[in-house]
CSV table of C-alpha atoms and ligand atoms in Angstrom, one decimal:
chain,number,residue,atom,x,y,z
A,1208,MET,CA,176.0,-89.0,-37.3
A,1209,HIS,CA,175.7,-88.1,-41.0
A,1210,ASN,CA,173.9,-90.4,-43.4
A,1211,ARG,CA,175.0,-90.4,-47.0
A,1212,ILE,CA,173.6,-92.0,-50.1
A,1213,PHE,CA,176.0,-92.3,-53.1
A,1214,VAL,CA,174.4,-92.6,-56.5
A,1215,ASN,CA,176.3,-93.3,-59.7
A,1216,LEU,CA,174.0,-93.0,-62.7
A,1217,ASP,CA,176.4,-95.0,-64.7
A,1218,ARG,CA,176.4,-98.0,-62.4
A,1219,PRO,CA,173.4,-100.2,-63.3
A,1220,LEU,CA,172.6,-103.3,-61.2
A,1221,GLY,CA,170.1,-104.8,-63.6
A,1222,ASN,CA,166.8,-104.3,-65.3
A,1223,LEU,CA,163.7,-104.2,-63.2
A,1224,ASP,CA,160.9,-106.6,-64.3
A,1225,ARG,CA,157.6,-104.9,-63.6
A,1226,ASN,CA,156.2,-108.3,-62.8
A,1227,VAL,CA,157.5,-107.8,-59.2
A,1228,PHE,CA,154.5,-105.6,-58.7
A,1229,GLY,CA,152.0,-108.5,-59.2
A,1230,GLY,CA,149.1,-109.5,-57.0
A,1231,PHE,CA,147.3,-112.6,-55.9
A,1232,ALA,CA,143.6,-113.5,-55.5
A,1233,GLU,CA,142.5,-116.7,-53.8
A,1234,HIS,CA,139.1,-118.2,-53.1
A,1235,LEU,CA,139.6,-117.4,-49.4
A,1236,GLY,CA,137.6,-115.3,-47.0
A,1237,ARG,CA,136.1,-112.3,-48.8
A,1238,CYS,CA,138.8,-111.9,-51.5
A,1239,VAL,CA,136.6,-113.1,-54.3
A,1240,TYR,CA,133.0,-113.2,-53.0
A,1241,GLY,CA,132.3,-109.8,-51.3
A,1242,GLY,CA,135.6,-108.4,-52.6
A,1243,ILE,CA,136.2,-108.7,-56.3
A,1244,TYR,CA,132.8,-110.0,-57.0
A,1245,GLU,CA,129.5,-109.0,-55.4
A,1246,PRO,CA,126.6,-109.4,-57.8
A,1247,GLY,CA,123.5,-107.4,-56.9
A,1248,SER,CA,125.5,-104.8,-55.0
A,1249,PRO,CA,124.8,-101.2,-56.0
A,1250,LEU,CA,128.6,-100.8,-56.2
A,1251,SER,CA,128.9,-103.6,-58.8
A,1252,ASP,CA,128.4,-103.6,-62.5
A,1253,ALA,CA,126.1,-106.0,-64.4
A,1254,SER,CA,128.7,-108.7,-64.4
A,1255,GLY,CA,129.0,-108.5,-60.6
A,1256,LEU,CA,132.5,-106.9,-60.4
A,1257,ARG,CA,132.8,-104.3,-57.7
A,1258,LEU,CA,133.6,-101.0,-59.5
A,1259,ASP,CA,135.1,-99.3,-56.4
A,1260,VAL,CA,137.5,-102.3,-56.0
A,1261,LEU,CA,138.5,-102.1,-59.7
A,1262,ASP,CA,139.1,-98.4,-59.4
A,1263,ALA,CA,141.3,-98.8,-56.3
A,1264,LEU,CA,143.3,-101.7,-57.9
A,1265,ARG,CA,143.8,-99.8,-61.1
A,1266,ARG,CA,145.9,-97.3,-59.0
A,1267,LEU,CA,148.3,-100.2,-58.1
A,1268,LYS,CA,149.1,-100.9,-61.8
A,1269,MET,CA,149.6,-104.6,-61.2
A,1270,PRO,CA,151.1,-106.3,-64.3
A,1271,LEU,CA,149.7,-109.7,-63.4
A,1272,ILE,CA,147.5,-111.4,-60.8
A,1273,ARG,CA,147.9,-115.0,-59.6
A,1274,TYR,CA,144.7,-117.1,-59.1
A,1275,PRO,CA,142.8,-119.2,-57.8
A,1276,GLY,CA,145.1,-120.1,-54.9
A,1277,GLY,CA,146.9,-120.6,-52.7
A,1278,ASN,CA,145.9,-123.6,-50.6
A,1279,PHE,CA,142.5,-123.5,-52.3
A,1280,VAL,CA,143.9,-124.7,-55.7
A,1281,SER,CA,145.2,-128.0,-54.3
A,1282,GLY,CA,141.6,-129.3,-54.2
A,1283,TYR,CA,140.2,-127.2,-57.1
A,1284,ARG,CA,138.6,-128.6,-60.2
A,1285,TRP,CA,138.7,-125.8,-62.8
A,1286,GLN,CA,135.8,-127.5,-64.8
A,1287,ASP,CA,133.5,-126.7,-61.8
A,1288,GLY,CA,134.0,-123.0,-62.4
A,1289,VAL,CA,133.1,-122.6,-66.1
A,1290,GLY,CA,129.9,-122.7,-68.0
A,1291,PRO,CA,126.3,-121.7,-67.1
A,1292,ARG,CA,126.3,-120.5,-63.5
A,1293,ALA,CA,123.1,-122.4,-62.6
A,1294,GLU,CA,124.8,-125.7,-63.5
A,1295,ARG,CA,128.0,-125.1,-61.6
A,1296,PRO,CA,128.4,-127.5,-58.6
A,1297,ALA,CA,129.0,-126.3,-55.0
A,1298,ARG,CA,131.9,-128.2,-53.5
A,1299,THR,CA,133.4,-128.6,-50.1
A,1300,ASP,CA,136.7,-126.6,-50.1
A,1301,MET,CA,139.0,-128.8,-48.0
A,1302,ALA,CA,141.7,-126.2,-47.8
A,1303,TRP,CA,139.6,-123.7,-45.9
A,1304,HIS,CA,136.7,-125.9,-44.8
A,1305,VAL,CA,133.9,-123.8,-46.4
A,1306,VAL,CA,131.5,-124.4,-49.3
A,1307,GLU,CA,132.7,-123.1,-52.7
A,1308,SER,CA,129.9,-122.1,-54.9
A,1309,ASN,CA,132.0,-121.9,-58.1
A,1310,GLN,CA,130.0,-118.8,-59.3
A,1311,PHE,CA,133.3,-117.1,-60.0
A,1312,GLY,CA,135.8,-119.1,-62.1
A,1313,THR,CA,138.3,-119.0,-65.0
A,1314,ASN,CA,136.4,-116.8,-67.4
A,1315,GLU,CA,135.2,-114.3,-64.8
A,1316,PHE,CA,138.7,-114.0,-63.5
A,1317,ILE,CA,140.1,-113.4,-66.9
A,1318,ASP,CA,137.4,-110.8,-67.6
A,1319,PHE,CA,138.4,-109.1,-64.3
A,1320,CYS,CA,142.0,-109.1,-65.3
A,1321,ARG,CA,141.2,-107.6,-68.7
A,1322,ARG,CA,139.3,-104.8,-67.0
A,1323,LEU,CA,142.4,-104.1,-64.9
A,1324,ASP,CA,144.7,-104.3,-67.9
A,1325,THR,CA,146.6,-107.0,-66.1
A,1326,GLU,CA,147.8,-110.5,-67.1
A,1327,PRO,CA,146.2,-113.6,-65.5
A,1328,TYR,CA,148.6,-116.0,-63.9
A,1329,LEU,CA,146.8,-119.4,-63.3
A,1330,VAL,CA,147.9,-122.1,-60.9
A,1331,VAL,CA,147.0,-125.7,-61.7
A,1332,ASN,CA,146.1,-128.2,-59.1
A,1333,ALA,CA,149.1,-130.4,-58.3
A,1334,GLY,CA,147.6,-131.4,-54.9
A,1335,ASP,CA,144.7,-133.8,-55.7
A,1336,GLY,CA,144.7,-132.9,-59.4
A,1337,ASP,CA,146.4,-134.7,-62.2
A,1338,MET,CA,148.3,-133.6,-65.3
A,1339,ARG,CA,145.4,-134.4,-67.6
A,1340,GLU,CA,143.4,-131.7,-65.8
A,1341,ALA,CA,146.3,-129.3,-65.9
A,1342,ARG,CA,146.9,-129.7,-69.6
A,1343,ASP,CA,143.2,-129.5,-70.4
A,1344,TRP,CA,143.0,-126.2,-68.6
A,1345,VAL,CA,145.8,-124.8,-70.7
A,1346,GLU,CA,144.0,-126.1,-73.9
A,1347,TYR,CA,140.6,-124.7,-72.7
A,1348,CYS,CA,142.2,-121.3,-72.2
A,1349,ASN,CA,144.7,-121.0,-75.0
A,1350,GLY,CA,143.8,-123.6,-77.6
A,1351,ALA,CA,143.0,-122.5,-81.2
A,1352,GLN,CA,142.4,-125.9,-82.9
A,1353,PRO,CA,138.9,-127.3,-83.3
A,1354,THR,CA,139.0,-129.5,-80.3
A,1355,ALA,CA,136.2,-130.3,-77.8
A,1356,LEU,CA,137.9,-128.1,-75.1
A,1357,VAL,CA,138.2,-125.2,-77.5
A,1358,ARG,CA,134.6,-125.6,-78.6
A,1359,LEU,CA,133.6,-125.7,-74.9
A,1360,ARG,CA,135.3,-122.3,-74.3
A,1361,GLN,CA,133.6,-120.9,-77.3
A,1362,GLN,CA,130.2,-122.2,-76.1
A,1363,HIS,CA,130.9,-120.4,-72.9
A,1364,GLY,CA,131.2,-117.1,-74.9
A,1365,TYR,CA,134.9,-116.8,-75.5
A,1366,GLU,CA,135.6,-117.3,-79.2
A,1367,ALA,CA,139.3,-116.1,-79.1
A,1368,PRO,CA,141.9,-117.9,-77.0
A,1369,HIS,CA,142.6,-116.2,-73.7
A,1370,ARG,CA,146.4,-116.5,-74.2
A,1371,VAL,CA,147.2,-117.0,-70.6
A,1372,LYS,CA,150.9,-116.7,-70.4
A,1373,TYR,CA,151.8,-117.5,-66.8
A,1374,TRP,CA,151.0,-120.9,-65.3
A,1375,GLY,CA,152.1,-122.3,-61.9
A,1376,ILE,CA,152.3,-126.0,-61.0
A,1377,GLY,CA,150.8,-126.5,-57.6
A,1378,ASN,CA,151.0,-124.4,-54.4
A,1379,GLU,CA,153.2,-124.8,-51.3
A,1380,VAL,CA,153.7,-128.5,-51.9
A,1381,ASP,CA,156.5,-128.4,-49.3
A,1382,GLY,CA,153.9,-127.6,-46.5
A,1383,PRO,CA,152.4,-130.6,-44.6
A,1384,TRP,CA,149.2,-128.5,-44.4
A,1385,GLN,CA,148.8,-128.7,-48.2
A,1386,ILE,CA,146.3,-131.1,-49.9
A,1387,GLY,CA,148.8,-133.4,-51.6
A,1388,PHE,CA,152.0,-132.4,-49.8
A,1389,LYS,CA,155.0,-133.7,-51.8
A,1390,THR,CA,158.5,-134.8,-50.9
A,1391,PRO,CA,161.3,-133.1,-53.0
A,1392,GLN,CA,161.6,-136.1,-55.3
A,1393,GLU,CA,157.8,-136.4,-55.8
A,1394,TYR,CA,157.5,-132.8,-56.7
A,1395,ALA,CA,160.4,-132.8,-59.0
A,1396,ARG,CA,158.8,-135.7,-60.9
A,1397,THR,CA,155.3,-134.1,-60.8
A,1398,THR,CA,156.7,-130.8,-62.2
A,1399,THR,CA,158.6,-132.6,-65.0
A,1400,GLU,CA,155.6,-134.4,-66.2
A,1401,PHE,CA,153.1,-131.6,-65.7
A,1402,ALA,CA,155.3,-129.0,-67.4
A,1403,LYS,CA,156.0,-131.4,-70.4
A,1404,VAL,CA,152.3,-131.8,-71.2
A,1405,MET,CA,151.3,-128.2,-70.4
A,1406,ARG,CA,154.0,-127.1,-72.8
A,1407,TRP,CA,152.7,-129.5,-75.4
A,1408,ALA,CA,149.3,-127.8,-75.1
A,1409,ASP,CA,150.9,-124.4,-75.5
A,1410,PRO,CA,154.6,-124.0,-76.1
A,1411,GLU,CA,154.5,-120.3,-75.4
A,1412,ILE,CA,153.6,-120.4,-71.7
A,1413,LYS,CA,155.9,-119.5,-68.9
A,1414,ILE,CA,155.9,-122.0,-66.0
A,1415,VAL,CA,156.4,-121.3,-62.3
A,1416,ALA,CA,157.4,-124.2,-60.1
A,1417,ASN,CA,157.3,-124.2,-56.3
A,1418,GLY,CA,160.5,-123.6,-54.5
A,1419,VAL,CA,160.2,-122.9,-50.8
A,1420,CYS,CA,157.5,-121.8,-48.5
A,1421,ASN,CA,158.3,-124.0,-45.5
A,1422,TRP,CA,161.5,-122.3,-44.4
A,1423,ASP,CA,161.7,-124.4,-41.2
A,1424,ALA,CA,161.9,-127.7,-43.2
A,1425,ALA,CA,165.5,-128.7,-43.5
A,1426,ASP,CA,165.2,-129.8,-47.1
A,1427,PHE,CA,164.9,-126.6,-49.2
A,1428,VAL,CA,168.3,-126.9,-50.8
A,1429,GLU,CA,167.5,-130.5,-51.8
A,1430,ARG,CA,164.1,-129.4,-53.1
A,1431,GLY,CA,165.6,-126.7,-55.3
A,1432,GLN,CA,168.4,-128.9,-56.5
A,1433,LEU,CA,166.3,-131.9,-57.5
A,1434,LEU,CA,163.7,-129.7,-59.2
A,1435,LEU,CA,166.3,-127.8,-61.2
A,1436,GLU,CA,168.2,-131.0,-62.1
A,1437,GLN,CA,165.1,-132.7,-63.4
A,1438,ALA,CA,162.9,-129.9,-64.7
A,1439,GLY,CA,165.4,-127.1,-65.2
A,1440,ASN,CA,164.9,-127.0,-68.9
A,1441,LEU,CA,161.1,-126.9,-68.6
A,1442,ILE,CA,160.4,-124.2,-66.1
A,1443,ASP,CA,160.9,-120.4,-66.1
A,1444,TYR,CA,160.6,-119.5,-62.4
A,1445,LEU,CA,161.1,-121.0,-59.0
A,1446,ALA,CA,158.6,-119.6,-56.5
A,1447,LEU,CA,159.3,-118.5,-52.9
A,1448,HIS,CA,156.6,-117.7,-50.4
A,1449,TRP,CA,156.9,-115.9,-47.1
A,1450,TYR,CA,154.8,-114.0,-44.6
A,1451,VAL,CA,156.3,-112.0,-41.7
A,1452,ASP,CA,154.9,-110.2,-38.7
A,1453,ASN,CA,155.9,-108.3,-35.6
A,1454,SER,CA,155.2,-111.2,-33.2
A,1455,ALA,CA,157.8,-109.9,-30.7
A,1456,ASN,CA,156.0,-106.5,-30.8
A,1457,ASP,CA,159.4,-104.8,-31.1
A,1458,PHE,CA,159.9,-102.2,-33.8
A,1459,ALA,CA,163.7,-102.6,-34.2
A,1460,THR,CA,163.3,-106.4,-34.5
A,1461,TYR,CA,160.6,-105.9,-37.1
A,1462,MET,CA,162.7,-103.4,-39.1
A,1463,ALA,CA,165.6,-105.8,-39.1
A,1464,LEU,CA,163.6,-108.2,-41.2
A,1465,SER,CA,165.4,-106.8,-44.2
A,1466,GLU,CA,168.3,-109.1,-43.2
A,1467,LEU,CA,166.0,-112.1,-43.5
A,1468,PHE,CA,164.8,-111.1,-47.0
A,1469,GLU,CA,168.4,-110.6,-48.1
A,1470,ASP,CA,169.4,-114.0,-46.7
A,1471,ARG,CA,166.6,-115.8,-48.4
A,1472,LEU,CA,166.9,-114.2,-51.8
A,1473,SER,CA,170.7,-114.5,-51.8
A,1474,ALA,CA,170.6,-118.2,-50.8
A,1475,TYR,CA,168.1,-119.0,-53.5
A,1476,GLU,CA,170.0,-117.1,-56.1
A,1477,GLY,CA,173.1,-119.0,-55.2
A,1478,LEU,CA,171.3,-122.3,-55.4
A,1479,ILE,CA,169.8,-121.6,-58.9
A,1480,ARG,CA,173.1,-120.4,-60.2
A,1481,ALA,CA,175.1,-123.4,-58.9
A,1482,VAL,CA,172.8,-126.0,-60.4
A,1483,THR,CA,172.3,-124.0,-63.6
A,1484,VAL,CA,176.1,-123.9,-64.1
A,1485,GLU,CA,176.7,-127.5,-63.1
A,1486,ARG,CA,173.8,-129.0,-65.2
A,1487,LYS,CA,174.3,-126.6,-68.1
A,1488,ILE,CA,170.6,-125.5,-67.9
A,1489,ARG,CA,169.8,-123.4,-71.0
A,1490,ARG,CA,166.7,-121.5,-69.7
A,1491,PRO,CA,167.2,-118.4,-67.6
A,1492,ILE,CA,165.4,-119.3,-64.4
A,1493,GLY,CA,164.1,-116.4,-62.2
A,1494,ILE,CA,162.8,-116.2,-58.7
A,1495,ALA,CA,159.0,-115.5,-58.3
A,1496,VAL,CA,158.1,-114.5,-54.8
A,1497,ASP,CA,154.6,-115.3,-55.7
A,1498,GLU,CA,153.2,-114.9,-52.1
A,1499,TRP,CA,154.7,-112.3,-49.8
A,1500,ASN,CA,153.3,-109.9,-47.2
A,1501,VAL,CA,152.8,-109.2,-43.5
A,1502,TRP,CA,150.4,-111.6,-41.9
A,1503,HIS,CA,149.5,-111.2,-38.2
A,1504,LEU,CA,148.7,-114.7,-37.4
A,1505,ASP,CA,146.5,-113.7,-34.5
A,1506,GLN,CA,144.1,-112.3,-37.2
A,1507,LEU,CA,143.8,-115.7,-39.0
A,1508,HIS,CA,140.3,-116.4,-38.0
A,1509,GLY,CA,137.4,-114.1,-37.6
A,1510,ALA,CA,134.6,-112.6,-39.6
A,1511,GLY,CA,136.6,-113.0,-42.8
A,1512,GLU,CA,139.6,-115.4,-42.9
A,1513,ALA,CA,142.9,-113.6,-42.8
A,1514,ALA,CA,141.2,-110.2,-42.7
A,1515,VAL,CA,144.3,-108.4,-41.4
A,1516,ILE,CA,144.1,-104.7,-40.7
A,1517,TYR,CA,147.6,-103.2,-41.3
A,1518,ASN,CA,149.3,-100.4,-39.4
A,1519,LEU,CA,152.1,-98.0,-40.4
A,1520,GLU,CA,155.0,-100.3,-39.3
A,1521,ASP,CA,153.5,-103.0,-41.6
A,1522,ALA,CA,153.6,-100.5,-44.5
A,1523,LEU,CA,157.3,-99.9,-43.8
A,1524,VAL,CA,157.9,-103.7,-43.9
A,1525,VAL,CA,156.0,-103.9,-47.2
A,1526,ALA,CA,158.3,-101.2,-48.5
A,1527,MET,CA,161.3,-103.1,-47.3
A,1528,GLN,CA,160.2,-106.2,-49.1
A,1529,LEU,CA,159.8,-104.3,-52.4
A,1530,ASN,CA,163.2,-102.7,-51.9
A,1531,ALA,CA,164.6,-106.3,-51.5
A,1532,PHE,CA,163.0,-107.3,-54.8
A,1533,ILE,CA,164.5,-104.3,-56.5
A,1534,ARG,CA,167.9,-104.9,-55.1
A,1535,HIS,CA,167.7,-108.5,-56.5
A,1536,ALA,CA,166.3,-107.4,-59.8
A,1537,ARG,CA,168.7,-109.6,-61.7
A,1538,THR,CA,167.0,-112.7,-60.4
A,1539,VAL,CA,163.6,-111.7,-58.8
A,1540,ARG,CA,161.5,-111.4,-62.0
A,1541,MET,CA,158.1,-111.8,-60.4
A,1542,ALA,CA,156.5,-111.1,-57.0
A,1543,ASN,CA,152.9,-111.2,-56.0
A,1544,ILE,CA,151.6,-109.4,-52.9
A,1545,ALA,CA,149.2,-111.7,-51.1
A,1546,GLN,CA,146.6,-110.8,-51.6
A,1547,ILE,CA,144.6,-108.0,-53.4
A,1548,VAL,CA,141.3,-107.5,-51.6
A,1549,ASN,CA,140.2,-108.1,-48.0
A,1550,VAL,CA,142.5,-111.1,-47.3
A,1551,LEU,CA,145.9,-109.8,-46.4
A,1552,ALA,CA,145.3,-107.0,-48.8
A,1553,PRO,CA,145.8,-103.3,-49.6
A,1554,VAL,CA,142.1,-102.8,-50.3
A,1555,PHE,CA,139.3,-103.6,-47.8
A,1556,THR,CA,135.6,-103.6,-48.5
A,1557,SER,CA,132.3,-103.6,-46.8
A,1558,PRO,CA,129.0,-103.9,-48.6
A,1559,GLN,CA,128.9,-100.0,-48.4
A,1560,GLY,CA,132.3,-99.1,-49.6
A,1561,ILE,CA,136.1,-99.5,-49.3
A,1562,PHE,CA,139.1,-98.1,-47.5
A,1563,LEU,CA,142.7,-98.3,-48.5
A,1564,GLN,CA,145.0,-100.0,-46.0
A,1565,THR,CA,148.3,-98.6,-45.0
A,1566,ILE,CA,150.2,-101.0,-47.2
A,1567,PHE,CA,148.4,-99.7,-50.3
A,1568,TYR,CA,150.4,-96.5,-50.3
A,1569,PRO,CA,154.0,-97.8,-50.6
A,1570,PHE,CA,152.9,-100.4,-53.1
A,1571,GLU,CA,151.3,-97.7,-55.2
A,1572,LEU,CA,154.4,-95.5,-55.1
A,1573,PHE,CA,156.7,-98.3,-56.1
A,1574,SER,CA,154.5,-99.6,-58.9
A,1575,THR,CA,153.9,-96.2,-60.5
A,1576,LEU,CA,157.3,-94.6,-60.0
A,1577,ALA,CA,160.0,-97.3,-60.3
A,1578,GLY,CA,162.1,-96.9,-63.4
A,1579,PRO,CA,163.3,-99.7,-65.7
A,1580,THR,CA,167.0,-99.7,-64.5
A,1581,VAL,CA,168.0,-100.5,-61.0
A,1582,LEU,CA,171.2,-98.6,-59.8
A,1583,ASP,CA,173.9,-100.1,-57.7
A,1584,ILE,CA,174.0,-97.5,-55.0
A,1585,ALA,CA,175.9,-97.3,-51.8
A,1586,TRP,CA,174.9,-95.7,-48.5
A,1587,ASP,CA,176.2,-95.5,-45.0
A,1588,GLY,CA,175.5,-93.7,-41.7
A,1589,GLU,CA,173.5,-94.5,-38.6
A,1590,THR,CA,172.9,-98.1,-37.6
A,1591,PHE,CA,170.8,-100.1,-35.1
A,1592,ALA,CA,170.9,-103.4,-33.4
A,1593,ALA,CA,168.0,-105.9,-32.9
A,1594,GLY,CA,168.1,-109.5,-31.7
A,1595,GLU,CA,170.9,-111.3,-33.5
A,1596,HIS,CA,171.6,-108.4,-35.8
A,1597,SER,CA,173.9,-105.4,-35.3
A,1598,GLY,CA,175.1,-102.7,-37.7
A,1599,VAL,CA,171.8,-102.7,-39.6
A,1600,ARG,CA,171.6,-99.4,-41.5
A,1601,ARG,CA,168.9,-97.0,-40.3
A,1602,LEU,CA,168.0,-96.2,-43.8
A,1603,ASP,CA,166.9,-98.9,-46.3
A,1604,VAL,CA,167.4,-97.5,-49.8
A,1605,THR,CA,167.1,-98.4,-53.5
A,1606,ALA,CA,167.3,-96.3,-56.7
A,1607,THR,CA,166.0,-96.6,-60.2
A,1608,LEU,CA,166.7,-94.6,-63.4
A,1609,SER,CA,164.3,-93.9,-66.3
A,1610,ALA,CA,165.0,-95.1,-69.9
A,1611,ASP,CA,166.0,-91.6,-71.0
A,1612,ARG,CA,168.3,-91.3,-67.9
A,1613,ARG,CA,166.5,-88.0,-67.0
A,1614,GLN,CA,164.7,-89.3,-63.9
A,1615,LEU,CA,166.3,-90.8,-60.8
A,1616,VAL,CA,163.9,-92.2,-58.2
A,1617,LEU,CA,165.0,-93.0,-54.7
A,1618,PHE,CA,163.0,-95.2,-52.3
A,1619,VAL,CA,164.0,-94.6,-48.7
A,1620,ILE,CA,162.7,-96.1,-45.5
A,1621,ASN,CA,163.7,-94.3,-42.3
A,1622,ARG,CA,163.7,-97.1,-39.6
A,1623,SER,CA,164.0,-94.8,-36.7
A,1624,GLU,CA,160.9,-94.7,-34.5
A,1625,VAL,CA,161.8,-91.3,-33.0
A,1626,ALA,CA,164.4,-89.4,-35.0
A,1627,GLU,CA,164.6,-87.5,-38.3
A,1628,THR,CA,167.5,-88.8,-40.3
A,1629,ALA,CA,169.5,-86.0,-41.9
A,1630,THR,CA,171.0,-87.4,-45.1
A,1631,GLN,CA,173.2,-86.1,-47.9
A,1632,ILE,CA,172.5,-87.6,-51.4
A,1633,LEU,CA,175.6,-87.4,-53.6
A,1634,LEU,CA,175.7,-87.9,-57.4
A,1635,ALA,CA,179.0,-89.2,-58.6
A,1636,GLU,CA,178.5,-87.4,-61.9
A,1637,GLY,CA,175.7,-85.3,-63.4
A,1638,ARG,CA,173.5,-83.0,-61.3
A,1639,PHE,CA,170.0,-82.6,-59.9
A,1640,ASP,CA,168.1,-80.6,-62.5
A,1641,GLY,CA,165.0,-78.9,-61.2
A,1642,THR,CA,162.3,-79.6,-58.7
A,1643,ILE,CA,162.3,-82.9,-56.8
A,1644,LYS,CA,158.9,-84.3,-56.0
A,1645,ALA,CA,158.9,-86.0,-52.6
A,1646,HIS,CA,156.1,-88.5,-51.7
A,1647,VAL,CA,156.0,-89.5,-48.0
A,1648,VAL,CA,154.0,-92.3,-46.5
A,1649,ASN,CA,153.7,-91.7,-42.7
A,1650,GLY,CA,151.1,-91.4,-39.9
A,1651,PRO,CA,150.9,-90.2,-36.3
A,1652,ASP,CA,152.7,-93.3,-34.9
A,1653,ILE,CA,153.9,-96.7,-35.9
A,1654,LYS,CA,150.6,-98.4,-34.8
A,1655,SER,CA,148.4,-96.0,-36.8
A,1656,ARG,CA,145.9,-97.8,-39.0
A,1657,ASN,CA,143.3,-96.9,-41.5
A,1658,GLY,CA,139.7,-97.9,-41.3
A,1659,PHE,CA,136.2,-97.0,-42.5
A,1660,THR,CA,135.9,-94.2,-39.9
A,1661,GLN,CA,139.5,-92.9,-40.2
A,1662,PRO,CA,140.4,-93.8,-43.8
A,1663,GLU,CA,143.6,-91.7,-44.2
A,1664,GLN,CA,145.5,-91.9,-40.9
A,1665,VAL,CA,148.3,-93.3,-43.0
A,1666,ALA,CA,148.5,-92.0,-46.5
A,1667,THR,CA,150.9,-90.4,-49.0
A,1668,ARG,CA,151.7,-86.7,-48.7
A,1669,GLY,CA,153.7,-84.7,-51.2
A,1670,PHE,CA,156.1,-81.7,-51.2
A,1671,ASP,CA,158.6,-80.2,-53.5
A,1672,VAL,CA,162.4,-79.7,-53.0
A,1673,LYS,CA,164.4,-77.3,-55.1
A,1674,ALA,CA,167.7,-78.9,-56.0
A,1675,GLY,CA,170.7,-78.2,-58.3
A,1676,GLY,CA,174.3,-79.3,-58.3
A,1677,SER,CA,175.6,-82.7,-57.4
A,1678,SER,CA,174.4,-83.0,-53.8
A,1679,LEU,CA,171.2,-82.6,-51.8
A,1680,THR,CA,170.7,-82.6,-48.1
A,1681,LEU,CA,167.4,-83.5,-46.5
A,1682,ALA,CA,165.9,-85.1,-43.4
A,1683,PHE,CA,163.7,-88.2,-43.6
A,1684,GLU,CA,160.8,-88.2,-41.1
A,1685,PRO,CA,160.8,-90.8,-38.3
A,1686,HIS,CA,159.0,-94.1,-39.2
A,1687,SER,CA,158.5,-93.0,-42.8
A,1688,PHE,CA,158.8,-94.2,-46.4
A,1689,THR,CA,159.9,-91.5,-48.8
A,1690,VAL,CA,160.1,-91.6,-52.6
A,1691,LEU,CA,162.2,-88.8,-54.2
A,1692,VAL,CA,161.5,-88.3,-57.9
A,1693,CYS,CA,164.5,-86.3,-59.1
A,1694,PRO,CA,165.1,-84.8,-62.5
A,1695,VAL,CA,168.8,-85.3,-63.4
A,1696,ALA,CA,171.1,-84.1,-66.1
B,355,AHR,O1,147.6,-116.3,-48.8
B,355,AHR,C1,147.0,-117.1,-47.9
B,355,AHR,C2,147.6,-118.5,-47.9
B,355,AHR,O2,148.9,-118.5,-47.4
B,355,AHR,C3,147.6,-119.3,-49.2
B,355,AHR,O3,146.5,-120.0,-49.5
B,355,AHR,C4,148.8,-120.2,-49.0
B,355,AHR,O4,149.4,-120.5,-50.2
B,355,AHR,C5,149.7,-119.5,-48.0
B,355,AHR,O5,150.0,-120.4,-46.9
């Protein structure tokens, strides 16, 4: 059967917010200590930042990074992590049951972000923390008046305000595992009061409130509704979290997860829209999927917590999630892959070096090549069935256009484990105008992984395709992710 992708350069779907290529760093396992920060290592600079990690992360061009948690933040005191290191207290971290040294904190994280040319996104403790602490943290970071908190920041070596723009209120408050779990009504009240005083500390900030992470709880509609009704004019984003895996060890079922992403994003878009219209909410409220990834739960515990090693099929599922965010560009205005180093991460370290996980490669291609306009494309052709789903298209496709309309980029996942997928790409108007650069992420088989001894089993390869006219035919490799960068006129 023939597969066709129909592209109309004059049919935009929306503007892509580059914040969908964000990251997340938590005090968990070896993300911070031994990942981002390893003082004394020959691979680190004088401030303790691992230079090889910085170099790898620079390739991902993340526009923002969320910090310091995650579950960790629900028991975190930001004051413990600022000031002279020798005076910082070690504390029991009740989220992950380890000792937190607090040697890395707010200012170190912001320095790290500046080195990466990325925006810090801080999450305040709405677990066992209070709104006074939250608003003090905003003032410590962003204040410019001669207050005690601003002087404290200056004594710590930071004369100018950090101007932290993005602030989250709490983490996964709908999960019973969270320090300070909250009912829908409790969290709606908490957010209203926290957001109010945090905005009084700095009216310019953008606020992210928790939407859903616990998709099995039967109250997520109520949660979203109450939150929007009460705090809709104070917040800018509602956050969703999800982690997926191939627990059935069935490739087709795994590849059909695109339907789940679609369901969740569409459901939440509808909810936001309904309450916004009914309550006449004036602020545009976006979705922030501020934790997402593949997480093999059997790799939860071990030498490093959540030190998952990814394979090729996981990389395809990462690409599918990014395609889902692009397809929902009108509403998904932020997304943060969880996490950035060692813990559920594209970059993996040892004291001697790093390797790039399979999921690094699709993320890099999306983040560096996606254009600012998402196109409303159509495609048809072969389908597959898996579990409760049938008629799932073999290809998973999105397309973007550059600002000057000269560069079309197609992001295509071939979800066949065994077959090449011959495909015709048709332009409704205009023509292909010169050499197309193809970038393909693939490996020997769907279970191929990278590691210190075989660092590039799965990686990106490139080739050129000559094209002219309004159509192009090519075959996508089995179990592959392909990006076509097409000059168009
Ligand atoms: O990213 C790992 C953990 O997953 C985070 O701490 C938590 O928010 C989520 O459950």
